[in-house]
């Protein structure tokens, strides 16, 4: 079985590998990083990975069309869903979660990165 072409793009691997290395450092390495990175890097990298996975599912199993791209309205909906869930709902439901409006900005920047670099016909 061959991996989908979307997974071969450097614009997908860069956020994914950066996230894996960041998590490795947080759990094992403990090398000091700038506070801006520790606060927002995961949020910035999440949307390109999530949306690429959604694009692969849509192309392979729903639309069955390799040229399909996620419409801007879907991208906006995905950004709103993630931002509202993680920055509004979870902080209201659990004291372990803290709302940070700049996280929503990071999700938005990640969504724009996906739109410009990854949301293209394969």
Coordinates of N, CA and C in Angstrom, one line a residue:
X1 N 0.8 -1.2 0.0 CA 0.0 0.0 0.0 C 0.9 1.2 0.0
X2 N 0.6 2.2 -0.9 CA 1.4 3.4 -1.0 C 0.7 4.5 -0.2
X3 N 1.6 5.3 0.4 CA 1.1 6.5 1.1 C 0.5 7.5 0.2
X4 N -0.5 8.2 0.6 CA -1.1 9.3 -0.2 C 0.0 10.3 -0.6
X5 N -0.2 10.9 -1.7 CA 0.8 11.9 -2.2 C 0.9 13.1 -1.3
X6 N -0.2 13.5 -0.6 CA -0.3 14.6 0.3 C 0.7 14.5 1.4
X7 N 1.0 13.2 1.8 CA 1.9 13.0 2.9 C 3.4 13.1 2.5
X8 N 3.6 13.2 1.2 CA 5.0 13.3 0.7 C 5.4 14.8 0.5
X9 N 4.6 15.7 0.7 CA 4.9 17.1 0.6 C 5.7 17.6 1.7
X10 N 6.8 18.3 1.5 CA 7.6 18.9 2.6 C 6.8 19.8 3.5
X11 N 5.8 20.5 2.9 CA 5.0 21.4 3.7 C 4.1 20.7 4.7
X12 N 3.9 19.3 4.5 CA 3.2 18.5 5.5 C 4.2 18.0 6.5
X13 N 5.4 17.5 6.0 CA 6.4 16.9 6.9 C 7.0 17.9 7.9
X14 N 7.2 19.1 7.4 CA 7.9 20.1 8.2 C 7.1 20.3 9.5
X15 N 5.8 20.7 9.4 CA 5.0 20.8 10.7 C 4.9 19.6 11.5
X16 N 4.8 18.4 10.9 CA 4.6 17.2 11.6 C 5.9 16.8 12.3
X17 N 7.1 16.9 11.7 CA 8.3 16.5 12.3 C 8.7 17.6 13.4
X18 N 8.4 18.8 13.1 CA 8.7 19.9 14.1 C 7.8 19.6 15.4
X19 N 6.6 19.2 15.2 CA 5.7 18.9 16.3 C 6.3 17.7 17.1
X20 N 6.7 16.7 16.4 CA 7.2 15.5 17.1 C 8.5 15.8 17.8
X21 N 9.4 16.6 17.2 CA 10.6 17.0 17.9 C 10.3 17.9 19.1
X22 N 9.3 18.8 19.0 CA 8.9 19.6 20.1 C 8.4 18.8 21.3
X23 N 7.5 17.8 21.0 CA 7.0 17.0 22.0 C 8.1 16.1 22.7
X24 N 9.0 15.6 21.8 CA 10.2 14.8 22.4 C 10.9 15.7 23.4
X25 N 11.2 16.9 23.0 CA 11.9 17.8 23.9 C 11.2 18.1 25.2
X26 N 9.9 18.3 25.1 CA 9.0 18.6 26.2 C 9.0 17.4 27.2
X27 N 9.1 16.2 26.7 CA 9.0 15.0 27.6 C 10.3 14.4 27.9
X28 N 11.3 14.5 27.1 CA 12.6 13.8 27.3 C 13.7 14.7 27.4
X29 N 13.9 15.6 26.3 CA 15.1 16.4 26.2 C 15.2 17.5 27.2
X30 N 14.1 18.2 27.4 CA 14.0 19.4 28.3 C 15.0 20.5 28.0
X31 N 15.3 20.6 26.8 CA 16.2 21.8 26.4 C 15.4 23.0 26.4
X32 N 16.0 24.1 26.9 CA 15.2 25.4 27.0 C 14.9 25.9 25.7
X33 N 13.7 26.4 25.5 CA 13.2 27.0 24.3 C 12.6 28.4 24.6
X34 N 12.6 29.3 23.7 CA 12.0 30.6 23.9 C 10.5 30.5 24.3
X35 N 10.1 31.3 25.2 CA 8.7 31.2 25.7 C 7.7 31.3 24.6
X36 N 7.9 32.1 23.6 CA 7.0 32.2 22.5 C 6.8 30.9 21.8
X37 N 7.9 30.1 21.6 CA 7.7 28.8 21.0 C 7.0 27.8 21.9
X38 N 7.3 27.8 23.2 CA 6.6 26.9 24.1 C 5.1 27.2 24.2
X39 N 4.8 28.5 24.0 CA 3.4 28.9 24.2 C 2.5 28.6 22.9
X40 N 3.1 28.7 21.7 CA 2.3 28.7 20.5 C 2.7 27.8 19.4
X41 N 3.8 27.1 19.5 CA 4.3 26.3 18.4 C 3.3 25.1 18.1
X42 N 2.8 24.4 19.2 CA 1.9 23.3 18.9 C 0.6 23.8 18.2
X43 N 0.1 24.9 18.7 CA -1.1 25.5 18.1 C -0.9 25.8 16.6
X44 N 0.3 26.4 16.3 CA 0.6 26.8 14.9 C 0.7 25.6 14.0
X45 N 1.3 24.5 14.5 CA 1.5 23.3 13.7 C 0.3 22.4 13.6
X46 N -0.7 22.5 14.5 CA -1.8 21.6 14.5 C -2.6 21.6 13.3
X47 N -3.0 22.8 12.8 CA -4.0 22.9 11.7 C -3.4 22.3 10.4
X48 N -2.2 22.6 10.0 CA -1.7 21.9 8.8 C -1.8 20.4 8.8
X49 N -1.5 19.8 10.0 CA -1.5 18.4 10.1 C -3.0 17.9 10.1
X50 N -3.8 18.5 10.9 CA -5.2 18.1 11.0 C -5.9 18.2 9.6
X51 N -5.7 19.3 9.0 CA -6.4 19.6 7.7 C -5.8 18.7 6.6
X52 N -4.6 18.4 6.6 CA -4.0 17.5 5.6 C -4.7 16.1 5.8
X53 N -4.8 15.6 7.0 CA -5.5 14.3 7.2 C -6.9 14.4 6.7
X54 N -7.6 15.5 7.0 CA -9.0 15.7 6.5 C -9.1 15.7 5.0
X55 N -8.1 16.3 4.4 CA -8.0 16.4 2.9 C -7.8 15.0 2.3
X56 N -7.0 14.2 2.9 CA -6.7 12.8 2.4 C -8.0 12.0 2.5
X57 N -8.7 12.1 3.7 CA -9.9 11.3 3.8 C -11.0 11.8 2.8
X58 N -11.1 13.1 2.6 CA -12.1 13.6 1.6 C -11.8 13.1 0.2
X59 N -10.5 13.1 -0.1 CA -10.1 12.7 -1.5 C -10.3 11.2 -1.7
X60 N -9.9 10.4 -0.7 CA -9.9 9.0 -0.9 C -11.2 8.3 -0.7
X61 N -12.0 8.8 0.3 CA -13.2 8.0 0.7 C -14.5 8.8 0.5
X62 N -14.5 10.1 0.4 CA -15.7 10.8 0.3 C -15.9 11.3 -1.1
X63 N -15.0 12.2 -1.6 CA -15.2 12.8 -2.9 C -14.7 11.9 -4.0
X64 N -13.7 11.0 -3.7 CA -13.0 10.1 -4.7 C -12.5 10.9 -5.9
X65 N -11.8 12.0 -5.6 CA -11.3 12.9 -6.6 C -10.0 13.5 -6.1
X66 N -8.9 13.2 -6.8 CA -7.6 13.6 -6.4 C -7.4 15.1 -6.5
X67 N -8.2 15.8 -7.3 CA -8.1 17.2 -7.5 C -8.9 18.0 -6.5
X68 N -9.7 17.3 -5.6 CA -10.5 18.0 -4.6 C -9.6 18.8 -3.7
X69 N -10.1 20.1 -3.4 CA -9.4 20.9 -2.4 C -10.5 21.3 -1.4
X70 N -10.1 21.5 -0.1 CA -11.1 21.9 0.9 C -11.5 23.3 0.6
X71 N -12.8 23.6 0.5 CA -13.3 24.9 0.3 C -12.9 25.9 1.5
X72 N -12.8 27.1 1.2 CA -12.4 28.1 2.2 C -13.4 28.1 3.3
X73 N -14.7 27.9 3.0 CA -15.7 27.8 4.1 C -15.4 26.7 5.1
X74 N -14.9 25.5 4.6 CA -14.6 24.4 5.4 C -13.4 24.8 6.3
X75 N -12.4 25.5 5.7 CA -11.2 25.9 6.4 C -11.6 26.8 7.6
X76 N -12.5 27.8 7.3 CA -13.0 28.7 8.3 C -13.7 27.9 9.4
X77 N -14.5 27.0 9.0 CA -15.3 26.2 9.9 C -14.3 25.3 10.8
X78 N -13.3 24.8 10.2 CA -12.3 24.0 11.0 C -11.6 24.8 12.0
X79 N -11.2 26.0 11.5 CA -10.5 27.0 12.5 C -11.4 27.4 13.6
X80 N -12.7 27.7 13.3 CA -13.6 28.1 14.3 C -13.9 27.0 15.3
X81 N -14.1 25.8 14.8 CA -14.3 24.6 15.6 C -13.2 24.4 16.6
X82 N -12.0 24.4 16.1 CA -10.8 24.1 17.0 C -10.6 25.2 18.0
X83 N -10.7 26.5 17.5 CA -10.5 27.6 18.4 C -11.6 27.7 19.5
X84 N -12.8 27.5 19.1 CA -13.9 27.5 20.1 C -13.8 26.4 21.1
X85 N -13.5 25.2 20.6 CA -13.4 24.0 21.5 C -12.2 24.2 22.5
X86 N -11.0 24.5 22.0 CA -9.9 24.6 22.9 C -9.7 25.9 23.6
X87 N -10.3 26.9 23.1 CA -10.1 28.2 23.8 C -11.4 28.8 24.5
X88 N -12.5 28.1 24.3 CA -13.7 28.5 25.0 C -14.3 27.4 25.8
X89 N -14.7 26.3 25.1 CA -15.4 25.2 25.7 C -14.5 24.5 26.8
X90 N -13.4 24.0 26.4 CA -12.5 23.3 27.4 C -12.2 24.1 28.6
X91 N -11.8 25.4 28.5 CA -11.5 26.1 29.7 C -12.8 26.3 30.6
X92 N -14.0 26.3 30.0 CA -15.2 26.4 30.8 C -15.5 25.0 31.5
X93 N -15.1 23.9 30.9 CA -15.4 22.6 31.4 C -14.3 22.1 32.4
X94 N -13.1 22.6 32.3 CA -12.0 22.0 33.1 C -11.0 23.1 33.5
X95 N -10.7 23.1 34.8 CA -9.7 24.1 35.3 C -8.3 23.8 34.8
X96 N -8.1 22.6 34.2 CA -6.7 22.3 33.7 C -6.5 23.0 32.4
X97 N -7.5 23.6 31.7 CA -7.3 24.3 30.5 C -7.5 25.8 30.6
X98 N -6.7 26.5 29.9 CA -6.7 28.0 30.0 C -7.0 28.6 28.7
X99 N -7.8 29.5 28.6 CA -8.1 30.2 27.3 C -7.0 31.2 27.0
X100 N -6.6 31.2 25.8 CA -5.6 32.2 25.3 C -6.0 32.6 23.9
X101 N -6.4 33.8 23.7 CA -6.8 34.3 22.4 C -5.7 34.2 21.4
X102 N -4.5 34.3 21.8 CA -3.4 34.1 20.8 C -3.2 32.7 20.3
X103 N -3.8 31.7 21.0 CA -3.8 30.4 20.5 C -4.7 30.3 19.3
X104 N -5.8 31.0 19.3 CA -6.7 31.1 18.2 C -6.1 31.7 17.0
X105 N -5.2 32.7 17.2 CA -4.5 33.4 16.2 C -3.5 32.3 15.6
X106 N -2.8 31.6 16.4 CA -1.9 30.5 15.9 C -2.6 29.5 15.1
X107 N -3.8 29.1 15.5 CA -4.6 28.1 14.7 C -4.9 28.8 13.4
X108 N -5.3 30.0 13.4 CA -5.6 30.7 12.1 C -4.4 30.8 11.2
X109 N -3.2 31.1 11.7 CA -2.0 31.1 10.9 C -1.7 29.7 10.3
X110 N -1.9 28.7 11.1 CA -1.7 27.4 10.6 C -2.6 27.0 9.5
X111 N -3.9 27.5 9.7 CA -4.9 27.2 8.6 C -4.5 27.9 7.3
X112 N -4.0 29.2 7.5 CA -3.6 29.9 6.3 C -2.4 29.2 5.6
X113 N -1.5 28.7 6.4 CA -0.3 27.9 5.9 C -0.8 26.7 5.1
X114 N -1.8 26.0 5.6 CA -2.4 24.9 4.9 C -3.0 25.3 3.6
X115 N -3.8 26.4 3.7 CA -4.5 26.9 2.5 C -3.5 27.2 1.4
X116 N -2.4 27.9 1.7 CA -1.4 28.4 0.7 C -0.5 27.3 0.2
X117 N -0.1 26.3 1.1 CA 0.9 25.4 0.8 C 0.4 23.9 0.5
X118 N -0.7 23.5 1.1 CA -1.1 22.1 1.0 C -2.4 21.9 0.4
X119 N -3.3 22.9 0.4 CA -4.6 22.7 -0.2 C -4.6 22.9 -1.7
X120 N -4.0 22.0 -2.4 CA -3.8 22.0 -3.8 C -4.2 20.7 -4.4
X121 N -4.6 20.7 -5.7 CA -4.9 19.3 -6.3 C -3.6 18.5 -6.3
X122 N -3.8 17.2 -6.1 CA -2.6 16.4 -6.1 C -2.2 15.9 -7.5

